[in-house]
mmCIF file of C-alpha atoms in Angstrom:
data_model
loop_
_atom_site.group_PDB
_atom_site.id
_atom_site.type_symbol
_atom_site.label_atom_id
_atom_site.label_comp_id
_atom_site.label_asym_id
_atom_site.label_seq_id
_atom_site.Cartn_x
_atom_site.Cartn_y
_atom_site.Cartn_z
ATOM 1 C CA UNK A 1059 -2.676 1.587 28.428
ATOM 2 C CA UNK A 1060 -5.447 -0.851 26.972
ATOM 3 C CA UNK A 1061 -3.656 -3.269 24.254
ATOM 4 C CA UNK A 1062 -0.641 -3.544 22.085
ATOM 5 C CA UNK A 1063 -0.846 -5.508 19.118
ATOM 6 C CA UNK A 1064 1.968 -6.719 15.988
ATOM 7 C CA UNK A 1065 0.876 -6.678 13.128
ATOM 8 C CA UNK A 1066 2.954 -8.910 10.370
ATOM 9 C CA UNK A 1067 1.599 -6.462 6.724
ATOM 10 C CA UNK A 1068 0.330 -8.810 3.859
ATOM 11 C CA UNK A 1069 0.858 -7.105 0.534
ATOM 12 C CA UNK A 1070 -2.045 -7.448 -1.133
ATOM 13 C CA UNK A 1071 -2.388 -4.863 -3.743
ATOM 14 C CA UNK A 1072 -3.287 -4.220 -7.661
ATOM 15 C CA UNK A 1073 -0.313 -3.204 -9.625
ATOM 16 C CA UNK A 1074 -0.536 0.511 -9.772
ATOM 17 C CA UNK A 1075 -0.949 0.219 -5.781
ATOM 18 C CA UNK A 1076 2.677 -1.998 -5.985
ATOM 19 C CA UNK A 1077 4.115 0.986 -8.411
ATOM 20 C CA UNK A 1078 2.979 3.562 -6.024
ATOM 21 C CA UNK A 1079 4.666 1.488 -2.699
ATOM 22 C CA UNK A 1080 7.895 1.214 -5.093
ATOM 23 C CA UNK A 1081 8.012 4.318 -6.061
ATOM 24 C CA UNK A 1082 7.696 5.601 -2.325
ATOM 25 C CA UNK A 1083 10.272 3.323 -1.399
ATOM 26 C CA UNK A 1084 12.552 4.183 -4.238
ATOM 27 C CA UNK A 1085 12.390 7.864 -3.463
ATOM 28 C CA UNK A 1086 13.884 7.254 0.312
ATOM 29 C CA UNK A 1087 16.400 5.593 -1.290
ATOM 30 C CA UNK A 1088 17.635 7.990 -3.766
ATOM 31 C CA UNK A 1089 16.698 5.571 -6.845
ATOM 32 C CA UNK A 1090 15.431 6.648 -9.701
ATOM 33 C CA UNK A 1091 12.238 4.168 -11.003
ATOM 34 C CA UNK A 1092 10.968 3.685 -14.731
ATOM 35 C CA UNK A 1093 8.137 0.742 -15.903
ATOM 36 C CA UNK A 1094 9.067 -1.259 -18.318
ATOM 37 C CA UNK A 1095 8.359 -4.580 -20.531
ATOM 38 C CA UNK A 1096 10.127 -7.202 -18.824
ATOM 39 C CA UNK A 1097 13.678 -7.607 -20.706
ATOM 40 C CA UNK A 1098 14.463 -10.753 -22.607
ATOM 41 C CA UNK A 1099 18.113 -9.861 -22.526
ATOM 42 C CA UNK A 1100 19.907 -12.329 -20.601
ATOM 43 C CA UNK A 1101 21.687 -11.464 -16.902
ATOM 44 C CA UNK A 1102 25.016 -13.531 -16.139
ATOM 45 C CA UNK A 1103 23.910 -15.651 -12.632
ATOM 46 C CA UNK A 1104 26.451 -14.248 -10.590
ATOM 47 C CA UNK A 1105 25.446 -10.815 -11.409
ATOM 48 C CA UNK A 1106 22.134 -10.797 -9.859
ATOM 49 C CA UNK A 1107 19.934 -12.185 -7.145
ATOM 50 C CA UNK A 1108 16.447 -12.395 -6.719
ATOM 51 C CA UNK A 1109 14.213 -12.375 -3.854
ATOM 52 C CA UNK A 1110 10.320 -13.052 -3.451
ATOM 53 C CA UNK A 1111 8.272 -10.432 -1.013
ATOM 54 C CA UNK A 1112 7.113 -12.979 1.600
ATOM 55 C CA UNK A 1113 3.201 -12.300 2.227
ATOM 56 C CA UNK A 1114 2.595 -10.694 -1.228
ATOM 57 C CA UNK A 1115 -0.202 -11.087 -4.016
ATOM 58 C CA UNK A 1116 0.189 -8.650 -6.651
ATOM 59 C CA UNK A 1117 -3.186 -8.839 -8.395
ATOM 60 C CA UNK A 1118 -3.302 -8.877 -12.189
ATOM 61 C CA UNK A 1119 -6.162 -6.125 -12.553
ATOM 62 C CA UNK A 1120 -4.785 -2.774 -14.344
ATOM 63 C CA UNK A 1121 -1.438 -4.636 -15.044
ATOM 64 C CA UNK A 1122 0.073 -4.969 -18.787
ATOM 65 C CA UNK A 1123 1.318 -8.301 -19.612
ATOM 66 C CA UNK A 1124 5.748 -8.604 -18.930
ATOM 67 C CA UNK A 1125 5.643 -4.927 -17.429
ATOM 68 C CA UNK A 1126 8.615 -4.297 -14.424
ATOM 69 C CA UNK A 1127 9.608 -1.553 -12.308
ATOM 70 C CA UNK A 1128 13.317 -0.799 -12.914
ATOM 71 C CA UNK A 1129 14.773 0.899 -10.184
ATOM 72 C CA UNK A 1130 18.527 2.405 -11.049
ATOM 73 C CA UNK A 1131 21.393 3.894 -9.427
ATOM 74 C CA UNK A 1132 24.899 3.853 -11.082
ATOM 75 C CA UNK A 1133 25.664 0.389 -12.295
ATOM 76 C CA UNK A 1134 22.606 -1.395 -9.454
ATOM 77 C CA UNK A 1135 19.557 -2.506 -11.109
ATOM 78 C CA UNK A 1136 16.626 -3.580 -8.945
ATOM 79 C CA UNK A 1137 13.706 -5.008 -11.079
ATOM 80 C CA UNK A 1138 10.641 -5.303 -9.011
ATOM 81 C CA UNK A 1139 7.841 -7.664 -10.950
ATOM 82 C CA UNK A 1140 4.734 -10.266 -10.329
ATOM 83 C CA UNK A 1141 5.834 -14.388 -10.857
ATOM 84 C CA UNK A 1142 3.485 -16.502 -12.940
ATOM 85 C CA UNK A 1143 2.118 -17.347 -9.410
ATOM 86 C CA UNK A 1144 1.310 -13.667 -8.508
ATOM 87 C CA UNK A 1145 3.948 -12.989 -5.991
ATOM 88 C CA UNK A 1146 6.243 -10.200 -6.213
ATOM 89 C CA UNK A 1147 9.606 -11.146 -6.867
ATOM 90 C CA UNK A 1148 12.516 -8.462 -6.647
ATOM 91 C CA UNK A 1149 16.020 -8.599 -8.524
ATOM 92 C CA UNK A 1150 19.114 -6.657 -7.452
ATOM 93 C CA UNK A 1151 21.579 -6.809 -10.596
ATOM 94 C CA UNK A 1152 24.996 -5.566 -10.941
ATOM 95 C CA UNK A 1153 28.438 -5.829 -12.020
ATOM 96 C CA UNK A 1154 31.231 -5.876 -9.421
ATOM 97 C CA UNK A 1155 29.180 -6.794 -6.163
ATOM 98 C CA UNK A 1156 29.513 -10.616 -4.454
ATOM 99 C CA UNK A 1157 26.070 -12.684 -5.029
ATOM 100 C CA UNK A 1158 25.414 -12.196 -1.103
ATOM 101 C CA UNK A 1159 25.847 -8.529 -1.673
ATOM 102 C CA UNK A 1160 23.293 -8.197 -4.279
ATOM 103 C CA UNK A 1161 20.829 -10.168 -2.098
ATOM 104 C CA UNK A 1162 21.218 -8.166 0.774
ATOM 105 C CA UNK A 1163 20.141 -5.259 -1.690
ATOM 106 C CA UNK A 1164 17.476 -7.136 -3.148
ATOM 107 C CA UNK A 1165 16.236 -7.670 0.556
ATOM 108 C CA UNK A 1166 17.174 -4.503 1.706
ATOM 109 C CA UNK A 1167 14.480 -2.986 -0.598
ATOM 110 C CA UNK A 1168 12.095 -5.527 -0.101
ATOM 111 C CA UNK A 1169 11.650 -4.391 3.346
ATOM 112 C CA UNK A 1170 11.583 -0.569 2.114
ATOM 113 C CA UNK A 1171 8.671 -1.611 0.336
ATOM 114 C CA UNK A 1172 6.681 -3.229 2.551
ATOM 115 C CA UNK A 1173 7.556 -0.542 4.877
ATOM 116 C CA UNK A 1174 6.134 1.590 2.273
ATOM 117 C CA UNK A 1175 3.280 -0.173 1.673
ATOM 118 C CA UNK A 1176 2.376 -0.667 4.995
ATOM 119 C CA UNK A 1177 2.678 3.375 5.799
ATOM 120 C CA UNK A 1178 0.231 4.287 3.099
ATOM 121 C CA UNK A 1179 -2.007 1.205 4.232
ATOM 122 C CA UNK A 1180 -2.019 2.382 7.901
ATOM 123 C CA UNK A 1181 -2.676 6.104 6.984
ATOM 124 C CA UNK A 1182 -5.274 5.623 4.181
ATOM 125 C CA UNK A 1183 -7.349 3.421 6.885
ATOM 126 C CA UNK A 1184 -6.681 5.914 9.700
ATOM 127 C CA UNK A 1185 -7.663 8.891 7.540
ATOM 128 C CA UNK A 1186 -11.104 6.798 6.493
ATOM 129 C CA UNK A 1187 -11.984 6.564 10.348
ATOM 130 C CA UNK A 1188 -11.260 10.051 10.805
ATOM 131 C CA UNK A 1189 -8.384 9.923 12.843
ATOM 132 C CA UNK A 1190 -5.789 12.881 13.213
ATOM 133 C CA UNK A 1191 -2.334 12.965 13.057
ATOM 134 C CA UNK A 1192 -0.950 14.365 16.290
ATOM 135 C CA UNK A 1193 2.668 13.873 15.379
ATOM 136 C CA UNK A 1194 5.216 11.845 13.079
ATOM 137 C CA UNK A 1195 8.693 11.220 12.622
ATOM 138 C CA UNK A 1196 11.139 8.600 11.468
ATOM 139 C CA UNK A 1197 13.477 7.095 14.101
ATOM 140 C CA UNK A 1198 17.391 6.927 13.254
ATOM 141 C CA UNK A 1199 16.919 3.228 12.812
ATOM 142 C CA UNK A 1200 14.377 4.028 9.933
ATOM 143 C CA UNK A 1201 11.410 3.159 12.354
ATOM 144 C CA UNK A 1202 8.351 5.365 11.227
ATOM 145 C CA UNK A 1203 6.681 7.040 14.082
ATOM 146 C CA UNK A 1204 3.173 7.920 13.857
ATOM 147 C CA UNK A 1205 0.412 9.095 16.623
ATOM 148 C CA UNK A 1206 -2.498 9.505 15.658
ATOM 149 C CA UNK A 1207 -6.016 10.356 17.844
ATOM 150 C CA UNK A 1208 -9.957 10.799 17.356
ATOM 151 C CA UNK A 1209 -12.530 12.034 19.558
ATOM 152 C CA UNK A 1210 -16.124 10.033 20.399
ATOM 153 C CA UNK A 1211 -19.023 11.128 21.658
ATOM 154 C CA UNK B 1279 -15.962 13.410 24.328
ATOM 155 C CA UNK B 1280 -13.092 10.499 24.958
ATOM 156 C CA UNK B 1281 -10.160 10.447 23.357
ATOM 157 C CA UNK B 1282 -8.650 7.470 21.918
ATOM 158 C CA UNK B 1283 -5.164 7.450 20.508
ATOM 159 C CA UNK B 1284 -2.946 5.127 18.692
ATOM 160 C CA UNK B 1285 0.709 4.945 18.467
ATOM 161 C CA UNK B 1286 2.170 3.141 16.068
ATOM 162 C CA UNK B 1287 5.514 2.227 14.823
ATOM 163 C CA UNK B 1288 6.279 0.284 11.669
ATOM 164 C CA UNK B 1289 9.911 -0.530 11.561
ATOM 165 C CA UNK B 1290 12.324 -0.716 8.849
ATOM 166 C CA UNK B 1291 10.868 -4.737 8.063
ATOM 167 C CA UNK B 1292 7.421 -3.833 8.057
ATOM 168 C CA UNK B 1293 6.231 -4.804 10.985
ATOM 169 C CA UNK B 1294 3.352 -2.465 12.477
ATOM 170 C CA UNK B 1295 3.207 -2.291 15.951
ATOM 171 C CA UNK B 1296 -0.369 -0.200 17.224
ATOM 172 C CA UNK B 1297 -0.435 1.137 21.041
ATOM 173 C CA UNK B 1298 -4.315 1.360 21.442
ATOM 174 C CA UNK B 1299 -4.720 4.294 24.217
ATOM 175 C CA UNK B 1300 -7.745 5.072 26.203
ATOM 176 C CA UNK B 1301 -10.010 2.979 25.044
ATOM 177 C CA UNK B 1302 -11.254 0.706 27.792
ATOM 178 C CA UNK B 1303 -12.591 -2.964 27.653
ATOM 179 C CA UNK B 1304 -13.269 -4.990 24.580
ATOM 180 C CA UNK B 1305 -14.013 -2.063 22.430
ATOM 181 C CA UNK B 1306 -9.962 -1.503 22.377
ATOM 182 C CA UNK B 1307 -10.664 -4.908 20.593
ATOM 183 C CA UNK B 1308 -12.389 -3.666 17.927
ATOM 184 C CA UNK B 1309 -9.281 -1.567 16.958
ATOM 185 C CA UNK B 1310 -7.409 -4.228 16.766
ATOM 186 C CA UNK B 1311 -9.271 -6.448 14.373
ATOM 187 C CA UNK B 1312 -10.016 -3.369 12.050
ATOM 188 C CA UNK B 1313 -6.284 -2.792 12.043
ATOM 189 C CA UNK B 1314 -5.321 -6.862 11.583
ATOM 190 C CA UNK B 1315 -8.261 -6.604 8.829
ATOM 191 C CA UNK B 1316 -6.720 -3.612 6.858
ATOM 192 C CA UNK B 1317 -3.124 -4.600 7.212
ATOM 193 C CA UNK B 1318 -2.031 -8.361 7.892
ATOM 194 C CA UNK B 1319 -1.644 -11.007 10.349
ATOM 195 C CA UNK B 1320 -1.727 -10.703 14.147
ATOM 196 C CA UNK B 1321 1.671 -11.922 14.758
ATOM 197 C CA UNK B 1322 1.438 -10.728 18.624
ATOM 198 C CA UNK B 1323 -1.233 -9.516 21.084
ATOM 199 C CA UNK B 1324 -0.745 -8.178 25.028
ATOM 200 C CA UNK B 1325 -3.870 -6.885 27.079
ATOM 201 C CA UNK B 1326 -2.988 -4.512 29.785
ATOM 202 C CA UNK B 1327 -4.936 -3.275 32.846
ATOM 203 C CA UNK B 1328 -7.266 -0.886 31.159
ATOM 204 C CA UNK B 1329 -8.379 -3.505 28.826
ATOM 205 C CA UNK B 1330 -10.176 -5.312 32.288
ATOM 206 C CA UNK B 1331 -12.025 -1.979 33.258
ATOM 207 C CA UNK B 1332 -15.750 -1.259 32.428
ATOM 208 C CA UNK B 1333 -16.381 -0.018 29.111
ATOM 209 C CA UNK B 1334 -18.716 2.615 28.756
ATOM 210 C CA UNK B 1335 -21.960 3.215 26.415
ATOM 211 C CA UNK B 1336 -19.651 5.315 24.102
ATOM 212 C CA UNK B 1337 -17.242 3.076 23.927
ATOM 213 C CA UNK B 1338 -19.851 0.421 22.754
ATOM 214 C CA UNK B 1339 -21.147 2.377 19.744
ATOM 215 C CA UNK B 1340 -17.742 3.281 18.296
ATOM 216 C CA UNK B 1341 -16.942 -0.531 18.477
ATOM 217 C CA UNK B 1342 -20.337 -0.558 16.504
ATOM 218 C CA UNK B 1343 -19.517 1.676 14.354
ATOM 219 C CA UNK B 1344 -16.094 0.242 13.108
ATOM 220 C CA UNK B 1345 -18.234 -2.980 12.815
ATOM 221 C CA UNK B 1346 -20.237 -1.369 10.175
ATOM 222 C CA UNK B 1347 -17.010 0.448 8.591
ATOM 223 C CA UNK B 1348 -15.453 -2.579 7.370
#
């Protein structure tokens, strides 16, 4: 053994990079995910609750003004967008579930996503130093598994 | 040739957690401030033994050579 170290991900990422990390996360969740302009149509309070992805900066570059990701299944909405202040903000919506239980989806898939996005960070930068994968998994819990090894001269 | 591996876990929150194996004195360091570059904040660091032992010359040009890679 040499060193451990924790690593807390900051999402810093353009837009397309966010889509990509959403639509990875979507796809272990069974969701189905569509970008759209942001909808004027107003959402009844109780029927949705919104949560901003701690450590994020969604840069503006290759981003169309009032676009979203909409994320469905059945009558749950999730709307994943950037804030005026560049954070990324996501919005669980649906008739028929408490407030608290439409944050703990909101929340629930803000953690899939930075899961997500901190996967594809780890393994781009791995695969740029040349490192191999020797095995992965994912853990009951939803812990990904990865080991991963290089030889030096 | 060495070997150095990494295990890593990144749990359901996000948090990354990198094992840095056989990779002896400070280089292992180097590792870990590549990774803490590409990903996020150190939110917790633990040396162990084989970060104390003598590093070797190869072990001094790959923590060169991530230098130069970032």
């Amino acid at each position: 053994m040499s060193t451990v170290i924790v690593l807390t991900p900051i999402v810093i990422a353009s837009w397309p990079a966010i889509t990509a990390a959403v639509a990875a996360a979507a796809a272990g969740l069974g969701l189905s995910v569509r970008e759209e302009l942001r909808s004027e149509e107003a959402v009844e309070a109780e029927n949705q609750a919104e949560v901003e992805l701690e450590n994020s900066e969604v840069l503006a570059q290759g981003m169309a003004l009032g676009k979203e990701l909409v994320l469905t299944q059945g009558e749950m909405t999730i709307r994943v967008r950037r804030d005026e202040r560049g954070q990324c903000r996501v919005c669980a919506e649906g008739k028929g579930h408490s407030k608290q239980e439409l944050k703990q989806m909101a929340e629930a898939f803000s953690q899939k996503l930075v899961q997500s996005y901190a996967y594809h960070r780890t393994v781009s930068e791995l695969k740029n130093k040349e490192f191999q994968m020797v095995h992965e998994d994912v853990a009951e819990d939803g812990t990904i598994r990865l080991h991963v090894r290089r030889w030096v001269d | 040739m060495a070997q150095h591996d990494l295990e890593i876990t990144i749990s359901k929150t996000g948090e990354v957690r990198v094992h840095v194996k056989g990779v002896k004195g400070k280089a292992c360091m180097a590792y870990a401030e590549w990774l803490a570059k590409a990903i996020g904040q150190v939110k917790e660091r633990q040396l162990t033994s084989e970060y104390y032992e003598p590093e070797t010359k190869a072990r001094i040009d790959l923590h060169q050579e991530l230098g130069r890679g970032q």
